[in-house]
């Protein structure tokens, strides 16, 4: 039986002509995700239970039971950066190698974070919807110039947001306990925060760029939302689970903070009756952070090369 590779991300298809020849010339047969959506655990087991040595995976779930059931699996190549959908301990135990497509989508996600910041600062979606309903009224916004942007997590994406924020004349606060001394702190407009509480208290905009881990789950909770300024705006392009969504709803409904804009949600897609979606001061986009022509092209090539390298080692 030939060796097979499962490719789950839907957007892979847009640039598959770049990656398929590389994979096929190594003698692998390709299994595509034809469902048009993220695969379920059982669907992955059905497709990859036997003969699949490598998976290029998006946000499809790879918990312990799936990894155990995929008995020929040797390597997982993440088509992106967040590894929270993979049971890393089980993968280690089973000697399954893992790599991620570092440096492929950081500019795209950073640009979306900045776009969401402006969208909220100037109420762009709300005002546009009002105009389409026939109302030519105005809502007063705020400038971002001179404001403080707090970054929770300052890795590849956080750094791109930081650069852009400095270009906009903002001050930047950084909370990232795993960052060593870094030249970014030589800039007088960049300061390190020693706690998330301090960052929430001081920032006009808070933007989340940390991975989902047990430490970061609900890192923005009721108590921290209460520390934030009444005019503060929360931006989340990382993972929905970083924010306690019930607490966020209450803070937005009670106008404890001015707004929140997210590209991610705890359940994607959210339930159509989700209460946050009914609020005018909440924006949600459909996990489009890395969904640009440029990032998708890079993710396709890098994730394919990462997988082939791991399988050849
Ligand atoms: P990265 O690994 O380069 O950076 C993550 C940073 O978070 C690191 O500097 C790390 O030290 C820091 N960190 C870890 N634990 C922390 C904690 N407890 N508190 C504060 N900081 C902490 O990853 P990246 O490329 O910058 O991506 C960040 C996250 O963005 C990913 O894990 C993923 O969840 C998300 N993401 C979303 C999209 C999207 O489409 N919306 C696309 C790519 C990545």
CSV table of C-alpha atoms and ligand atoms in Angstrom, one decimal:
chain,number,residue,atom,x,y,z
A,1,UNK,CA,0.0,0.0,0.0
A,2,UNK,CA,1.4,3.5,-1.0
A,3,UNK,CA,2.0,6.1,1.6
A,4,UNK,CA,-0.6,8.8,1.8
A,5,UNK,CA,-0.8,12.4,3.0
A,6,UNK,CA,-4.0,14.0,4.2
A,7,UNK,CA,-4.5,17.7,3.5
A,8,UNK,CA,-7.4,19.3,5.5
A,9,UNK,CA,-7.3,23.1,5.0
A,10,UNK,CA,-10.0,24.3,2.6
A,11,UNK,CA,-7.9,27.2,1.3
A,12,UNK,CA,-5.0,24.9,0.4
A,13,UNK,CA,-6.8,24.3,-2.9
A,14,UNK,CA,-6.2,27.9,-4.1
A,15,UNK,CA,-2.4,27.2,-4.4
A,16,UNK,CA,-2.3,23.4,-4.5
A,17,UNK,CA,-0.7,23.6,-8.0
A,18,UNK,CA,2.5,24.8,-6.2
A,19,UNK,CA,2.6,22.1,-3.6
A,20,UNK,CA,1.2,18.9,-5.2
A,21,UNK,CA,4.1,18.3,-7.6
A,22,UNK,CA,6.5,18.5,-4.7
A,23,UNK,CA,4.5,16.0,-2.7
A,24,UNK,CA,3.8,13.7,-5.6
A,25,UNK,CA,7.4,13.6,-6.8
A,26,UNK,CA,8.2,12.1,-3.4
A,27,UNK,CA,5.8,9.2,-4.1
A,28,UNK,CA,3.0,10.2,-1.8
A,29,UNK,CA,-0.7,9.9,-2.7
A,30,UNK,CA,-2.8,12.9,-1.6
A,31,UNK,CA,-6.1,12.7,0.2
A,32,UNK,CA,-8.1,16.0,0.1
A,33,UNK,CA,-10.7,17.3,2.4
A,34,UNK,CA,-13.7,17.4,0.1
A,35,UNK,CA,-16.3,18.3,2.8
A,36,UNK,CA,-16.0,22.1,2.3
A,37,UNK,CA,-15.6,22.6,6.0
A,38,UNK,CA,-13.4,21.7,9.0
A,39,UNK,CA,-13.3,17.9,9.4
A,40,UNK,CA,-14.7,16.2,12.5
A,41,UNK,CA,-12.6,13.8,14.6
A,42,UNK,CA,-14.4,10.8,13.1
A,43,UNK,CA,-14.0,12.0,9.6
A,44,UNK,CA,-10.2,12.4,10.2
A,45,UNK,CA,-10.0,8.9,11.6
A,46,UNK,CA,-11.9,7.6,8.5
A,47,UNK,CA,-9.6,9.3,6.1
A,48,UNK,CA,-6.3,8.8,8.0
A,49,UNK,CA,-6.8,5.7,10.1
A,50,UNK,CA,-4.6,3.6,7.8
A,51,UNK,CA,-1.7,4.4,5.4
A,52,UNK,CA,-1.6,8.1,6.1
A,53,UNK,CA,2.0,9.1,7.2
A,54,UNK,CA,1.5,12.8,7.2
A,55,UNK,CA,-1.2,15.4,7.8
A,56,UNK,CA,-1.2,19.1,6.7
A,57,UNK,CA,-3.8,20.3,9.2
A,58,UNK,CA,-5.8,23.5,9.7
A,59,UNK,CA,-7.9,24.0,12.8
A,60,UNK,CA,-9.4,20.4,12.5
A,61,UNK,CA,-9.3,18.5,15.8
A,62,UNK,CA,-6.4,16.2,16.5
A,63,UNK,CA,-6.9,15.1,20.1
A,64,UNK,CA,-5.4,11.9,21.7
A,65,UNK,CA,-8.0,9.5,20.3
A,66,UNK,CA,-7.5,10.7,16.7
A,67,UNK,CA,-3.7,10.5,17.0
A,68,UNK,CA,-4.0,7.0,18.4
A,69,UNK,CA,-6.4,5.9,15.7
A,70,UNK,CA,-4.1,7.2,12.9
A,71,UNK,CA,-1.7,4.4,13.3
A,72,UNK,CA,0.7,5.1,10.5
A,73,UNK,CA,1.0,8.8,11.3
A,74,UNK,CA,4.6,10.1,11.5
A,75,UNK,CA,4.3,13.9,11.1
A,76,UNK,CA,1.8,16.8,11.4
A,77,UNK,CA,2.5,20.0,9.5
A,78,UNK,CA,0.3,22.9,10.9
A,79,UNK,CA,-1.0,25.1,8.1
A,80,UNK,CA,-0.7,28.1,10.4
A,81,UNK,CA,0.7,28.8,13.9
A,82,UNK,CA,-1.8,27.8,16.7
A,83,UNK,CA,-1.2,24.2,17.8
A,84,UNK,CA,-4.1,24.2,20.3
A,85,UNK,CA,-6.1,21.7,18.1
A,86,UNK,CA,-3.4,19.1,18.5
A,87,UNK,CA,-2.7,17.0,21.7
A,88,UNK,CA,1.0,17.8,21.8
A,89,UNK,CA,1.7,15.4,24.8
A,90,UNK,CA,0.1,12.5,23.0
A,91,UNK,CA,1.9,13.4,19.7
A,92,UNK,CA,5.2,13.3,21.6
A,93,UNK,CA,4.4,10.0,23.3
A,94,UNK,CA,3.6,8.5,19.8
A,95,UNK,CA,6.8,10.0,18.3
A,96,UNK,CA,4.7,12.1,15.8
A,97,UNK,CA,6.7,15.1,14.6
A,98,UNK,CA,5.1,18.5,14.5
A,99,UNK,CA,6.1,21.8,12.8
A,100,UNK,CA,4.2,25.0,12.0
A,101,UNK,CA,4.2,27.4,9.1
A,102,UNK,CA,6.1,30.2,11.0
A,103,UNK,CA,6.5,33.5,9.3
A,104,UNK,CA,3.8,32.9,6.6
A,105,UNK,CA,0.8,34.7,8.0
A,106,UNK,CA,2.0,37.2,10.6
A,107,UNK,CA,1.8,40.2,8.4
A,108,UNK,CA,-1.8,39.3,7.2
A,109,UNK,CA,-3.0,38.8,10.8
A,110,UNK,CA,-1.3,41.9,12.0
A,111,UNK,CA,-3.0,44.0,9.2
A,112,UNK,CA,-6.4,42.6,10.2
A,113,UNK,CA,-5.8,43.4,13.9
A,114,UNK,CA,-5.0,47.0,12.8
A,115,UNK,CA,-8.1,47.0,10.5
A,116,UNK,CA,-10.3,45.9,13.4
A,117,UNK,CA,-8.8,48.5,15.7
A,118,UNK,CA,-9.7,51.3,13.2
A,119,UNK,CA,-13.1,49.7,12.5
A,120,UNK,CA,-14.0,49.9,16.1
A,121,UNK,CA,-12.4,53.3,16.7
A,122,UNK,CA,-14.5,54.8,13.9
A,123,UNK,CA,-17.6,52.5,14.2
A,124,UNK,CA,-17.1,51.6,10.5
A,125,UNK,CA,-19.4,48.5,10.3
A,126,UNK,CA,-22.1,50.1,12.4
A,127,UNK,CA,-22.2,53.4,10.5
A,128,UNK,CA,-22.0,51.6,7.1
A,129,UNK,CA,-25.0,49.4,8.1
A,130,UNK,CA,-26.9,52.5,9.2
A,131,UNK,CA,-26.3,54.3,5.9
A,132,UNK,CA,-27.5,51.2,4.0
A,133,UNK,CA,-30.7,51.3,6.2
A,134,UNK,CA,-31.2,54.9,4.9
A,135,UNK,CA,-29.9,56.8,8.0
A,136,UNK,CA,-27.3,59.5,7.4
A,137,UNK,CA,-26.4,60.0,11.0
A,138,UNK,CA,-23.0,60.1,12.6
A,139,UNK,CA,-21.3,58.4,15.6
A,140,UNK,CA,-18.3,60.1,17.1
A,141,UNK,CA,-15.1,58.0,16.9
A,142,UNK,CA,-11.6,58.5,18.3
A,143,UNK,CA,-8.2,58.8,16.8
A,144,UNK,CA,-5.6,56.0,17.5
A,145,UNK,CA,-2.8,58.6,17.4
A,146,UNK,CA,-1.2,59.1,20.8
A,147,UNK,CA,-3.2,56.2,22.4
A,148,UNK,CA,-1.7,53.2,24.2
A,149,UNK,CA,-2.0,49.8,22.6
A,150,UNK,CA,-1.5,46.9,25.0
A,151,UNK,CA,-0.2,43.6,23.3
A,152,UNK,CA,-0.7,40.4,25.2
A,153,UNK,CA,1.9,38.2,23.4
A,154,UNK,CA,4.6,39.6,21.3
A,155,UNK,CA,5.8,36.9,18.9
A,156,UNK,CA,5.6,37.0,15.1
A,157,UNK,CA,2.2,38.6,14.9
A,158,UNK,CA,2.5,40.8,17.9
A,159,UNK,CA,5.7,42.3,16.6
A,160,UNK,CA,4.1,43.2,13.2
A,161,UNK,CA,1.3,44.9,15.1
A,162,UNK,CA,3.8,46.7,17.2
A,163,UNK,CA,5.7,48.1,14.2
A,164,UNK,CA,2.5,49.3,12.6
A,165,UNK,CA,1.2,50.9,15.8
A,166,UNK,CA,4.4,52.9,16.2
A,167,UNK,CA,4.0,54.1,12.7
A,168,UNK,CA,0.5,55.3,13.6
A,169,UNK,CA,2.0,57.3,16.5
A,170,UNK,CA,0.7,55.0,19.3
A,171,UNK,CA,2.5,54.0,22.5
A,172,UNK,CA,2.8,50.3,22.9
A,173,UNK,CA,2.7,48.2,26.1
A,174,UNK,CA,3.8,44.6,26.0
A,175,UNK,CA,3.0,41.7,28.3
A,176,UNK,CA,4.8,38.5,27.2
A,177,UNK,CA,6.4,36.6,30.1
A,178,UNK,CA,8.4,34.4,27.7
A,179,UNK,CA,10.1,37.2,25.9
A,180,UNK,CA,13.8,37.8,26.8
A,181,UNK,CA,15.3,41.2,26.8
A,182,UNK,CA,14.6,42.6,23.4
A,183,UNK,CA,15.6,45.5,21.2
A,184,UNK,CA,12.0,46.6,20.9
A,185,UNK,CA,12.3,47.9,24.4
A,186,UNK,CA,15.0,50.4,23.3
A,187,UNK,CA,12.2,52.4,21.6
A,188,UNK,CA,11.0,55.0,24.1
A,189,UNK,CA,7.4,54.4,22.9
A,190,UNK,CA,7.5,50.7,23.9
A,191,UNK,CA,7.2,49.6,27.5
A,192,UNK,CA,7.1,46.2,29.1
A,193,UNK,CA,4.2,45.4,31.5
A,194,UNK,CA,4.8,43.0,34.4
A,195,UNK,CA,1.2,41.8,34.5
A,196,UNK,CA,-1.9,41.5,32.4
A,197,UNK,CA,-3.7,43.5,35.1
A,198,UNK,CA,-1.3,46.4,34.6
A,199,UNK,CA,-1.7,46.2,30.8
A,200,UNK,CA,-5.5,46.2,31.0
A,201,UNK,CA,-5.5,49.2,33.4
A,202,UNK,CA,-3.2,51.3,31.2
A,203,UNK,CA,-4.2,50.5,27.6
A,204,UNK,CA,-6.7,52.3,25.3
A,205,UNK,CA,-6.7,49.3,23.0
A,206,UNK,CA,-5.8,45.7,24.1
A,207,UNK,CA,-4.8,43.3,21.3
A,208,UNK,CA,-4.4,39.5,22.0
A,209,UNK,CA,-1.5,37.7,20.2
A,210,UNK,CA,-0.7,34.8,22.6
A,211,UNK,CA,-1.4,31.1,21.8
A,212,UNK,CA,-4.3,29.3,23.5
A,213,UNK,CA,-2.8,27.4,26.4
A,214,UNK,CA,-4.1,26.5,29.9
A,215,UNK,CA,-2.4,29.8,31.0
A,216,UNK,CA,-4.1,32.0,28.5
A,217,UNK,CA,-7.6,30.4,28.5
A,218,UNK,CA,-9.9,33.3,29.7
A,219,UNK,CA,-6.9,35.6,30.2
A,220,UNK,CA,-9.4,38.3,29.6
A,221,UNK,CA,-12.0,37.6,32.3
A,222,UNK,CA,-14.6,39.6,34.3
A,223,UNK,CA,-12.1,41.0,36.7
A,224,UNK,CA,-9.7,42.2,33.9
A,225,UNK,CA,-12.5,43.7,31.9
A,226,UNK,CA,-13.4,45.7,35.0
A,227,UNK,CA,-9.9,47.0,35.2
A,228,UNK,CA,-10.1,48.3,31.6
A,229,UNK,CA,-10.9,52.0,30.8
A,230,UNK,CA,-14.6,52.7,29.9
A,231,UNK,CA,-13.3,53.9,26.4
A,232,UNK,CA,-11.1,50.8,25.9
A,233,UNK,CA,-11.4,48.5,22.9
A,234,UNK,CA,-10.5,44.8,22.9
A,235,UNK,CA,-9.1,43.2,19.7
A,236,UNK,CA,-8.8,39.4,19.5
A,237,UNK,CA,-7.3,37.8,16.4
A,238,UNK,CA,-5.7,34.9,18.4
A,239,UNK,CA,-8.3,32.4,19.7
A,240,UNK,CA,-11.8,32.8,21.0
A,241,UNK,CA,-11.0,30.9,24.2
A,242,UNK,CA,-8.7,33.7,25.4
A,243,UNK,CA,-11.7,35.7,26.3
A,244,UNK,CA,-14.5,34.8,28.7
A,245,UNK,CA,-17.4,35.5,26.3
A,246,UNK,CA,-20.1,35.7,29.0
A,247,UNK,CA,-18.0,38.3,30.9
A,248,UNK,CA,-17.3,40.2,27.6
A,249,UNK,CA,-21.1,40.3,26.8
A,250,UNK,CA,-21.8,41.8,30.2
A,251,UNK,CA,-19.0,44.3,29.9
A,252,UNK,CA,-20.2,45.4,26.4
A,253,UNK,CA,-23.9,45.4,27.3
A,254,UNK,CA,-23.2,47.5,30.5
A,255,UNK,CA,-20.8,49.8,28.5
A,256,UNK,CA,-18.0,48.9,30.9
A,257,UNK,CA,-15.7,49.0,27.9
A,258,UNK,CA,-16.4,50.7,24.5
A,259,UNK,CA,-16.1,47.8,22.2
A,260,UNK,CA,-14.6,44.5,21.1
A,261,UNK,CA,-13.6,43.2,17.7
A,262,UNK,CA,-12.7,39.6,17.2
A,263,UNK,CA,-11.7,37.4,14.3
A,264,UNK,CA,-12.1,34.2,16.3
A,265,UNK,CA,-14.7,32.7,18.6
A,266,UNK,CA,-14.9,29.9,21.1
A,267,UNK,CA,-17.2,28.0,18.7
A,268,UNK,CA,-16.7,28.6,15.0
A,269,UNK,CA,-19.1,29.3,13.5
A,270,UNK,CA,-21.0,30.8,16.5
A,271,UNK,CA,-24.6,29.8,17.1
A,272,UNK,CA,-26.9,32.1,15.1
A,273,UNK,CA,-28.6,33.2,18.4
A,274,UNK,CA,-25.3,34.1,20.0
A,275,UNK,CA,-26.0,37.1,22.2
A,276,UNK,CA,-22.7,38.9,21.5
A,277,UNK,CA,-23.7,39.1,17.8
A,278,UNK,CA,-26.7,41.2,18.8
A,279,UNK,CA,-24.5,44.0,20.2
A,280,UNK,CA,-23.6,47.0,18.0
A,281,UNK,CA,-20.3,47.4,19.9
A,282,UNK,CA,-19.1,43.9,19.0
A,283,UNK,CA,-17.6,43.0,15.6
A,284,UNK,CA,-16.9,39.4,14.6
A,285,UNK,CA,-15.1,38.3,11.4
A,286,UNK,CA,-15.0,34.7,10.3
A,287,UNK,CA,-11.4,33.7,11.1
A,288,UNK,CA,-10.0,35.6,8.1
A,289,UNK,CA,-6.7,36.7,9.7
A,290,UNK,CA,-4.5,34.5,7.5
A,291,UNK,CA,-6.9,34.4,4.6
A,292,UNK,CA,-5.1,36.6,2.1
A,293,UNK,CA,-3.7,35.6,-1.2
A,294,UNK,CA,-0.2,36.3,0.0
A,295,UNK,CA,-0.4,34.3,3.3
A,296,UNK,CA,-2.3,31.4,1.8
A,297,UNK,CA,0.4,31.0,-0.9
A,298,UNK,CA,3.1,31.0,1.7
A,299,UNK,CA,1.2,28.7,4.0
A,300,UNK,CA,0.7,26.1,1.2
A,301,UNK,CA,4.3,26.0,0.2
A,302,UNK,CA,5.8,26.2,3.7
A,303,UNK,CA,3.5,23.6,5.3
A,304,UNK,CA,4.1,21.2,2.4
A,305,UNK,CA,7.9,21.6,2.6
A,306,UNK,CA,7.8,21.2,6.4
A,307,UNK,CA,5.9,18.0,6.1
A,308,UNK,CA,8.2,16.5,3.4
A,309,UNK,CA,11.2,17.5,5.5
A,310,UNK,CA,9.9,15.9,8.7
A,311,UNK,CA,9.0,12.7,6.7
A,312,UNK,CA,12.4,12.5,5.2
A,313,UNK,CA,14.3,12.9,8.5
B,1,LIG,P1,4.2,33.2,18.1
B,1,LIG,O1,4.5,31.8,18.7
B,1,LIG,O2,5.2,33.8,17.2
B,1,LIG,O3,4.0,34.2,19.3
B,1,LIG,C1,3.2,33.9,20.4
B,1,LIG,C2,3.7,34.8,21.6
B,1,LIG,O4,2.9,34.6,22.7
B,1,LIG,C3,5.2,34.4,22.0
B,1,LIG,O5,6.0,35.5,22.0
B,1,LIG,C4,4.9,33.8,23.4
B,1,LIG,O6,6.1,34.1,24.3
B,1,LIG,C5,3.7,34.6,23.9
B,1,LIG,N1,3.0,34.0,25.0
B,1,LIG,C6,2.9,32.6,25.3
B,1,LIG,N2,2.2,32.5,26.4
B,1,LIG,C7,1.9,33.7,26.8
B,1,LIG,C8,1.1,34.2,28.0
B,1,LIG,N3,0.7,33.4,28.9
B,1,LIG,N4,1.0,35.5,28.1
B,1,LIG,C9,1.4,36.4,27.1
B,1,LIG,N5,2.2,36.0,26.1
B,1,LIG,C10,2.4,34.7,25.9
B,1,LIG,O7,2.8,33.1,17.4
B,1,LIG,P2,2.1,34.1,16.4
B,1,LIG,O8,2.4,33.8,15.0
B,1,LIG,O9,2.4,35.5,16.9
B,1,LIG,O10,0.6,33.7,16.6
B,1,LIG,C11,-0.1,34.0,17.8
B,1,LIG,C12,-1.4,33.3,17.9
B,1,LIG,O11,-2.3,33.9,16.9
B,1,LIG,C13,-1.4,31.8,17.4
B,1,LIG,O12,-1.1,31.0,18.5
B,1,LIG,C14,-2.8,31.6,16.9
B,1,LIG,O13,-3.6,31.2,18.0
B,1,LIG,C15,-3.3,33.0,16.5
B,1,LIG,N6,-3.4,33.1,15.0
B,1,LIG,C16,-4.6,33.4,14.5
B,1,LIG,C17,-4.8,33.6,13.1
B,1,LIG,C18,-6.1,34.0,12.5
B,1,LIG,O14,-6.4,33.7,11.4
B,1,LIG,N7,-6.9,34.8,13.2
B,1,LIG,C19,-3.7,33.2,12.3
B,1,LIG,C20,-2.5,32.9,12.8
B,1,LIG,C21,-2.3,32.8,14.2
